[in-house]
Every structure is written in structure tokens, then in C-alpha cells.
Amino acid sequence: MKELKGKKIVIDPGHGGDYPGKEYEGREEEDVTLKMSKILEELLEAEGAKVYLTRTRDEDFGGTDADDDIMERVKYINKKYKGKGIDVLISIHVNTERAFNRIGAFYQEGAKASKTLAKNIAVNMGKKSFEDDLAILRETTVAGAKSLIEIARIDEEWLDDSDRLKDVAKEIALGLNDYFHDLRLGRV
Ligand SMILES: [Zn+2]
């Protein structure tokens, strides 16, 4: 994955603290997203990327409710990573057990580079990419391209298996690598 060397990537493990996200039989989204983000961080750094995690433990961003916490997270990201030359922002999530096929990589409507990013990630995951309007993508201002990834439904048991999480982290990393390849060739 030669394209990852020197790239600056923000990974945002969704939820945390007072706002655990989706829950299914004791499995909480905030835990899966953090575990996944740390695995992805290790993988990307091994390929020479510089990775920043928005949180490294079970904490929220001080919001008054779940939606407000996302806005506090946005503020944190925009302040913390401003001027750092961030190439990509990836927000990791797990969808509800009622999500049907809304699993894959999302991009903000009208965002061209982000669309290319999301497509490359989704293809490597064997999933779809989706256009949507999401605050974490719409309101953050620090990266050239951004994607929110719903890695699975919360009722999927493989989420407890670290080896399976590593497989998906590899697919995401390959998607990032393909995106940077496209970007270098002007295909965005
Ligand atoms: Zn979520």
C-alpha cells in the first residue's frame, strides 16, 4: 500500500462516553468503533501514514445530548487539526440491526473527492457507497476528503472477533490507498 506513506489521516471512532450509539445484547457501538479505529491506526501507521484519533478512550465531547455531542466533536476536530494538512477524515460507525443494506461508505452530497474516497473504500469492503447529509461530514473543515463508514449492523456477531475486524481494517486501508492513487493521477 505504497500510496499511504506520509499521508495524514484523522480517524474518528463514533460515539463514546454518555452517548454509546447503537446497542445490541450488550454489544455497544462506541466500543466496536474504538477497537476498529485502533486496529486501523496501527495498520495505517505501519504503512507510513500519520494517524490522529479523535478519541482514544471511552469519552464523549461534552455535548448536552447525542446530536449536540456530534457538534462538539466537529468543533474539536476543526480546532485540533486546523492547518495540519489533513488528507482524509474517516468516521467509524456501526449501524442499527434494522439498517438492512445501509452498510458501507457514506459521503456528503456534492463532495466530489469524498465521493471518490467513499467509492474506493466501499468497493474494497464489498459494500456500497451512499450519498447523504451528515453533520460530521458537512461541518468538518479540515480534510481534503471525508467518509463515514458503517462497517456492519450491530447485531452481527463477527464484530466481537478481532481477526475479522483486522480483515475489514485492511479493506478500508486498501480503499484509502486506491483513493490516493486516483488522486495522484487526477481521477477525482
Ligand atoms: Zn454511529
PDB file of C-alpha atoms and ligand atoms in Angstrom:
ATOM      1  CA  MET A   1       0.000   0.000   0.000  1.00  0.00           C
ATOM      2  CA  LYS A   2       2.596   2.465  -1.240  1.00  0.00           C
ATOM      3  CA  GLU A   3       0.277   5.457  -1.554  1.00  0.00           C
ATOM      4  CA  LEU A   4      -0.270   5.710   2.212  1.00  0.00           C
ATOM      5  CA  LYS A   5       3.253   6.815   3.060  1.00  0.00           C
ATOM      6  CA  GLY A   6       3.306  10.319   4.519  1.00  0.00           C
ATOM      7  CA  LYS A   7      -0.483  10.769   4.342  1.00  0.00           C
ATOM      8  CA  LYS A   8      -2.244  12.444   7.261  1.00  0.00           C
ATOM      9  CA  ILE A   9      -5.410  10.680   8.291  1.00  0.00           C
ATOM     10  CA  VAL A  10      -7.899  11.524  11.048  1.00  0.00           C
ATOM     11  CA  ILE A  11      -9.851   8.531  12.331  1.00  0.00           C
ATOM     12  CA  ASP A  12     -12.963   9.353  14.332  1.00  0.00           C
ATOM     13  CA  PRO A  13     -14.286   6.459  16.442  1.00  0.00           C
ATOM     14  CA  GLY A  14     -18.035   7.216  16.567  1.00  0.00           C
ATOM     15  CA  HIS A  15     -19.841   7.870  19.867  1.00  0.00           C
ATOM     16  CA  GLY A  16     -18.346   7.337  23.358  1.00  0.00           C
ATOM     17  CA  GLY A  17     -18.909   8.378  26.966  1.00  0.00           C
ATOM     18  CA  ASP A  18     -22.529   9.312  27.703  1.00  0.00           C
ATOM     19  CA  TYR A  19     -23.507   8.590  24.084  1.00  0.00           C
ATOM     20  CA  PRO A  20     -22.744   4.922  23.342  1.00  0.00           C
ATOM     21  CA  GLY A  21     -24.580   4.781  19.985  1.00  0.00           C
ATOM     22  CA  LYS A  22     -26.275   1.558  18.879  1.00  0.00           C
ATOM     23  CA  GLU A  23     -26.567  -1.330  21.310  1.00  0.00           C
ATOM     24  CA  TYR A  24     -27.442  -4.987  20.817  1.00  0.00           C
ATOM     25  CA  GLU A  25     -27.347  -7.643  23.545  1.00  0.00           C
ATOM     26  CA  GLY A  26     -24.560  -5.864  25.411  1.00  0.00           C
ATOM     27  CA  ARG A  27     -22.510  -5.028  22.314  1.00  0.00           C
ATOM     28  CA  GLU A  28     -22.098  -1.255  22.139  1.00  0.00           C
ATOM     29  CA  GLU A  29     -21.219   0.753  19.053  1.00  0.00           C
ATOM     30  CA  GLU A  30     -18.811   3.023  20.983  1.00  0.00           C
ATOM     31  CA  ASP A  31     -16.643   0.011  21.897  1.00  0.00           C
ATOM     32  CA  VAL A  32     -16.602  -1.539  18.426  1.00  0.00           C
ATOM     33  CA  THR A  33     -15.740   1.787  16.750  1.00  0.00           C
ATOM     34  CA  LEU A  34     -12.849   2.428  19.157  1.00  0.00           C
ATOM     35  CA  LYS A  35     -11.440  -1.073  18.741  1.00  0.00           C
ATOM     36  CA  MET A  36     -11.755  -0.843  14.965  1.00  0.00           C
ATOM     37  CA  SER A  37     -10.156   2.613  14.886  1.00  0.00           C
ATOM     38  CA  LYS A  38      -7.139   1.462  16.901  1.00  0.00           C
ATOM     39  CA  ILE A  39      -6.625  -1.547  14.621  1.00  0.00           C
ATOM     40  CA  LEU A  40      -6.864   0.724  11.564  1.00  0.00           C
ATOM     41  CA  GLU A  41      -4.476   3.239  13.143  1.00  0.00           C
ATOM     42  CA  GLU A  42      -1.839   0.547  13.675  1.00  0.00           C
ATOM     43  CA  LEU A  43      -2.222  -0.744  10.133  1.00  0.00           C
ATOM     44  CA  LEU A  44      -2.007   2.708   8.509  1.00  0.00           C
ATOM     45  CA  GLU A  45       0.972   3.761  10.625  1.00  0.00           C
ATOM     46  CA  ALA A  46       2.766   0.556   9.630  1.00  0.00           C
ATOM     47  CA  GLU A  47       2.312   1.746   6.027  1.00  0.00           C
ATOM     48  CA  GLY A  48       3.902   5.102   6.845  1.00  0.00           C
ATOM     49  CA  ALA A  49       0.788   7.243   7.349  1.00  0.00           C
ATOM     50  CA  LYS A  50       0.412   9.738  10.202  1.00  0.00           C
ATOM     51  CA  VAL A  51      -2.812   8.962  12.064  1.00  0.00           C
ATOM     52  CA  TYR A  52      -4.772  11.101  14.522  1.00  0.00           C
ATOM     53  CA  LEU A  53      -7.577   9.588  16.610  1.00  0.00           C
ATOM     54  CA  THR A  54     -10.322  11.958  17.818  1.00  0.00           C
ATOM     55  CA  ARG A  55     -10.647   9.836  20.960  1.00  0.00           C
ATOM     56  CA  THR A  56      -8.555   7.005  22.395  1.00  0.00           C
ATOM     57  CA  ARG A  57     -10.825   6.007  25.285  1.00  0.00           C
ATOM     58  CA  ASP A  58     -14.486   5.841  26.262  1.00  0.00           C
ATOM     59  CA  GLU A  59     -15.353   9.539  26.389  1.00  0.00           C
ATOM     60  CA  ASP A  60     -17.765  11.994  24.796  1.00  0.00           C
ATOM     61  CA  PHE A  61     -17.108  15.588  23.702  1.00  0.00           C
ATOM     62  CA  GLY A  62     -19.196  17.323  26.367  1.00  0.00           C
ATOM     63  CA  GLY A  63     -22.425  17.712  24.387  1.00  0.00           C
ATOM     64  CA  THR A  64     -25.815  18.062  26.091  1.00  0.00           C
ATOM     65  CA  ASP A  65     -27.327  15.230  24.012  1.00  0.00           C
ATOM     66  CA  ALA A  66     -26.186  12.848  21.270  1.00  0.00           C
ATOM     67  CA  ASP A  67     -26.722  15.351  18.413  1.00  0.00           C
ATOM     68  CA  ASP A  68     -25.099  18.192  20.327  1.00  0.00           C
ATOM     69  CA  ASP A  69     -22.160  15.926  21.095  1.00  0.00           C
ATOM     70  CA  ILE A  70     -21.592  15.494  17.357  1.00  0.00           C
ATOM     71  CA  MET A  71     -21.435  19.291  17.019  1.00  0.00           C
ATOM     72  CA  GLU A  72     -18.934  19.448  19.900  1.00  0.00           C
ATOM     73  CA  ARG A  73     -16.941  16.727  18.136  1.00  0.00           C
ATOM     74  CA  VAL A  74     -16.994  18.819  14.937  1.00  0.00           C
ATOM     75  CA  LYS A  75     -15.700  21.856  16.856  1.00  0.00           C
ATOM     76  CA  TYR A  76     -12.951  19.747  18.414  1.00  0.00           C
ATOM     77  CA  ILE A  77     -11.885  18.383  15.014  1.00  0.00           C
ATOM     78  CA  ASN A  78     -11.924  21.796  13.302  1.00  0.00           C
ATOM     79  CA  LYS A  79      -9.795  23.351  16.041  1.00  0.00           C
ATOM     80  CA  LYS A  80      -7.432  20.470  16.777  1.00  0.00           C
ATOM     81  CA  TYR A  81      -6.472  19.617  13.187  1.00  0.00           C
ATOM     82  CA  LYS A  82      -6.653  23.064  11.569  1.00  0.00           C
ATOM     83  CA  GLY A  83      -3.581  23.806   9.451  1.00  0.00           C
ATOM     84  CA  LYS A  84      -2.175  20.297   9.865  1.00  0.00           C
ATOM     85  CA  GLY A  85      -2.672  19.384   6.200  1.00  0.00           C
ATOM     86  CA  ILE A  86      -5.033  16.507   6.896  1.00  0.00           C
ATOM     87  CA  ASP A  87      -5.643  14.465   3.736  1.00  0.00           C
ATOM     88  CA  VAL A  88      -8.578  12.349   4.829  1.00  0.00           C
ATOM     89  CA  LEU A  89     -11.086  12.041   7.671  1.00  0.00           C
ATOM     90  CA  ILE A  90     -12.752   8.704   8.348  1.00  0.00           C
ATOM     91  CA  SER A  91     -15.566   8.390  10.891  1.00  0.00           C
ATOM     92  CA  ILE A  92     -16.162   4.792  12.009  1.00  0.00           C
ATOM     93  CA  HIS A  93     -19.683   3.631  12.909  1.00  0.00           C
ATOM     94  CA  VAL A  94     -21.882   0.557  13.259  1.00  0.00           C
ATOM     95  CA  ASN A  95     -25.479   0.750  12.063  1.00  0.00           C
ATOM     96  CA  THR A  96     -28.661  -0.458  13.748  1.00  0.00           C
ATOM     97  CA  GLU A  97     -29.800  -4.072  13.348  1.00  0.00           C
ATOM     98  CA  ARG A  98     -32.698  -2.603  11.321  1.00  0.00           C
ATOM     99  CA  ALA A  99     -30.343  -0.935   8.817  1.00  0.00           C
ATOM    100  CA  PHE A 100     -30.933  -3.545   6.082  1.00  0.00           C
ATOM    101  CA  ASN A 101     -28.317  -2.791   3.442  1.00  0.00           C
ATOM    102  CA  ARG A 102     -27.238   0.691   4.584  1.00  0.00           C
ATOM    103  CA  ILE A 103     -23.769  -0.697   5.293  1.00  0.00           C
ATOM    104  CA  GLY A 104     -20.761   0.779   3.531  1.00  0.00           C
ATOM    105  CA  ALA A 105     -19.126   4.169   2.996  1.00  0.00           C
ATOM    106  CA  PHE A 106     -21.052   7.463   3.075  1.00  0.00           C
ATOM    107  CA  TYR A 107     -20.035  10.809   1.570  1.00  0.00           C
ATOM    108  CA  GLN A 108     -21.501  14.275   1.855  1.00  0.00           C
ATOM    109  CA  GLU A 109     -23.800  15.197  -1.015  1.00  0.00           C
ATOM    110  CA  GLY A 110     -21.989  17.174  -3.728  1.00  0.00           C
ATOM    111  CA  ALA A 111     -18.498  16.455  -2.346  1.00  0.00           C
ATOM    112  CA  LYS A 112     -16.513  15.154  -5.319  1.00  0.00           C
ATOM    113  CA  ALA A 113     -13.271  13.953  -3.722  1.00  0.00           C
ATOM    114  CA  SER A 114     -15.230  12.428  -0.841  1.00  0.00           C
ATOM    115  CA  LYS A 115     -17.364  10.510  -3.325  1.00  0.00           C
ATOM    116  CA  THR A 116     -14.233   9.006  -4.886  1.00  0.00           C
ATOM    117  CA  LEU A 117     -12.922   8.178  -1.411  1.00  0.00           C
ATOM    118  CA  ALA A 118     -16.171   6.511  -0.312  1.00  0.00           C
ATOM    119  CA  LYS A 119     -16.432   4.511  -3.535  1.00  0.00           C
ATOM    120  CA  ASN A 120     -12.890   3.182  -3.200  1.00  0.00           C
ATOM    121  CA  ILE A 121     -13.481   2.161   0.417  1.00  0.00           C
ATOM    122  CA  ALA A 122     -16.856   0.570  -0.345  1.00  0.00           C
ATOM    123  CA  VAL A 123     -15.525  -1.433  -3.302  1.00  0.00           C
ATOM    124  CA  ASN A 124     -12.723  -2.890  -1.186  1.00  0.00           C
ATOM    125  CA  MET A 125     -15.239  -3.784   1.549  1.00  0.00           C
ATOM    126  CA  GLY A 126     -17.558  -5.444  -0.973  1.00  0.00           C
ATOM    127  CA  LYS A 127     -20.227  -2.910   0.040  1.00  0.00           C
ATOM    128  CA  LYS A 128     -21.964   0.117  -1.448  1.00  0.00           C
ATOM    129  CA  SER A 129     -21.282   3.842  -1.189  1.00  0.00           C
ATOM    130  CA  PHE A 130     -24.061   6.263  -0.277  1.00  0.00           C
ATOM    131  CA  GLU A 131     -24.607   9.986  -0.708  1.00  0.00           C
ATOM    132  CA  ASP A 132     -26.085  11.548   2.423  1.00  0.00           C
ATOM    133  CA  ASP A 133     -26.180  14.695   4.546  1.00  0.00           C
ATOM    134  CA  LEU A 134     -24.320  14.046   7.816  1.00  0.00           C
ATOM    135  CA  ALA A 135     -23.084  16.715  10.239  1.00  0.00           C
ATOM    136  CA  ILE A 136     -19.700  15.095  10.838  1.00  0.00           C
ATOM    137  CA  LEU A 137     -19.020  15.254   7.088  1.00  0.00           C
ATOM    138  CA  ARG A 138     -20.836  18.504   6.302  1.00  0.00           C
ATOM    139  CA  GLU A 139     -19.465  20.623   9.159  1.00  0.00           C
ATOM    140  CA  THR A 140     -15.843  19.484   9.404  1.00  0.00           C
ATOM    141  CA  THR A 141     -13.409  21.699   7.513  1.00  0.00           C
ATOM    142  CA  VAL A 142     -10.002  20.079   7.926  1.00  0.00           C
ATOM    143  CA  ALA A 143      -9.668  17.289   5.354  1.00  0.00           C
ATOM    144  CA  GLY A 144      -9.496  17.063   1.556  1.00  0.00           C
ATOM    145  CA  ALA A 145     -11.917  14.132   1.556  1.00  0.00           C
ATOM    146  CA  LYS A 146     -14.164  12.588   4.195  1.00  0.00           C
ATOM    147  CA  SER A 147     -16.193   9.442   4.645  1.00  0.00           C
ATOM    148  CA  LEU A 148     -18.369   7.936   7.350  1.00  0.00           C
ATOM    149  CA  ILE A 149     -18.157   4.147   7.295  1.00  0.00           C
ATOM    150  CA  GLU A 150     -20.917   1.929   8.674  1.00  0.00           C
ATOM    151  CA  ILE A 151     -18.860  -1.241   8.981  1.00  0.00           C
ATOM    152  CA  ALA A 152     -21.741  -3.606   9.820  1.00  0.00           C
ATOM    153  CA  ARG A 153     -25.037  -3.946  11.696  1.00  0.00           C
ATOM    154  CA  ILE A 154     -24.708  -4.007  15.478  1.00  0.00           C
ATOM    155  CA  ASP A 155     -26.287  -7.497  15.695  1.00  0.00           C
ATOM    156  CA  GLU A 156     -23.516  -9.080  13.599  1.00  0.00           C
ATOM    157  CA  GLU A 157     -21.540 -11.398  15.859  1.00  0.00           C
ATOM    158  CA  TRP A 158     -18.268 -11.159  13.977  1.00  0.00           C
ATOM    159  CA  LEU A 159     -17.861  -7.665  15.478  1.00  0.00           C
ATOM    160  CA  ASP A 160     -16.572  -9.443  18.621  1.00  0.00           C
ATOM    161  CA  ASP A 161     -13.808 -11.140  16.620  1.00  0.00           C
ATOM    162  CA  SER A 162     -10.587  -9.086  16.449  1.00  0.00           C
ATOM    163  CA  ASP A 163      -9.315 -11.052  13.462  1.00  0.00           C
ATOM    164  CA  ARG A 164     -12.420 -10.174  11.466  1.00  0.00           C
ATOM    165  CA  LEU A 165     -12.054  -6.517  12.478  1.00  0.00           C
ATOM    166  CA  LYS A 166      -8.469  -6.680  11.199  1.00  0.00           C
ATOM    167  CA  ASP A 167      -9.714  -8.022   7.857  1.00  0.00           C
ATOM    168  CA  VAL A 168     -12.111  -5.081   7.489  1.00  0.00           C
ATOM    169  CA  ALA A 169      -9.417  -2.610   8.593  1.00  0.00           C
ATOM    170  CA  LYS A 170      -7.258  -3.982   5.774  1.00  0.00           C
ATOM    171  CA  GLU A 171     -10.105  -3.436   3.285  1.00  0.00           C
ATOM    172  CA  ILE A 172     -10.508   0.173   4.463  1.00  0.00           C
ATOM    173  CA  ALA A 173      -6.748   0.733   4.194  1.00  0.00           C
ATOM    174  CA  LEU A 174      -6.766  -0.665   0.641  1.00  0.00           C
ATOM    175  CA  GLY A 175      -9.621   1.718  -0.169  1.00  0.00           C
ATOM    176  CA  LEU A 176      -7.617   4.658   1.163  1.00  0.00           C
ATOM    177  CA  ASN A 177      -4.612   3.529  -0.849  1.00  0.00           C
ATOM    178  CA  ASP A 178      -6.728   3.341  -4.022  1.00  0.00           C
ATOM    179  CA  TYR A 179      -8.170   6.796  -3.314  1.00  0.00           C
ATOM    180  CA  PHE A 180      -4.697   8.347  -3.002  1.00  0.00           C
ATOM    181  CA  HIS A 181      -3.704   6.580  -6.208  1.00  0.00           C
ATOM    182  CA  ASP A 182      -6.714   8.083  -8.026  1.00  0.00           C
ATOM    183  CA  LEU A 183      -5.958  11.482  -6.508  1.00  0.00           C
ATOM    184  CA  ARG A 184      -2.331  11.376  -7.690  1.00  0.00           C
ATOM    185  CA  LEU A 185      -3.492  10.536 -11.214  1.00  0.00           C
ATOM    186  CA  GLY A 186      -6.076  13.343 -11.132  1.00  0.00           C
ATOM    187  CA  ARG A 187      -9.023  10.938 -11.199  1.00  0.00           C
ATOM    188  CA  VAL A 188     -11.194  12.621  -8.589  1.00  0.00           C
TER     189      VAL A 188
HETATM  190 ZN    ZN B   1     -22.959   5.647  14.867  1.00  0.00          ZN
END
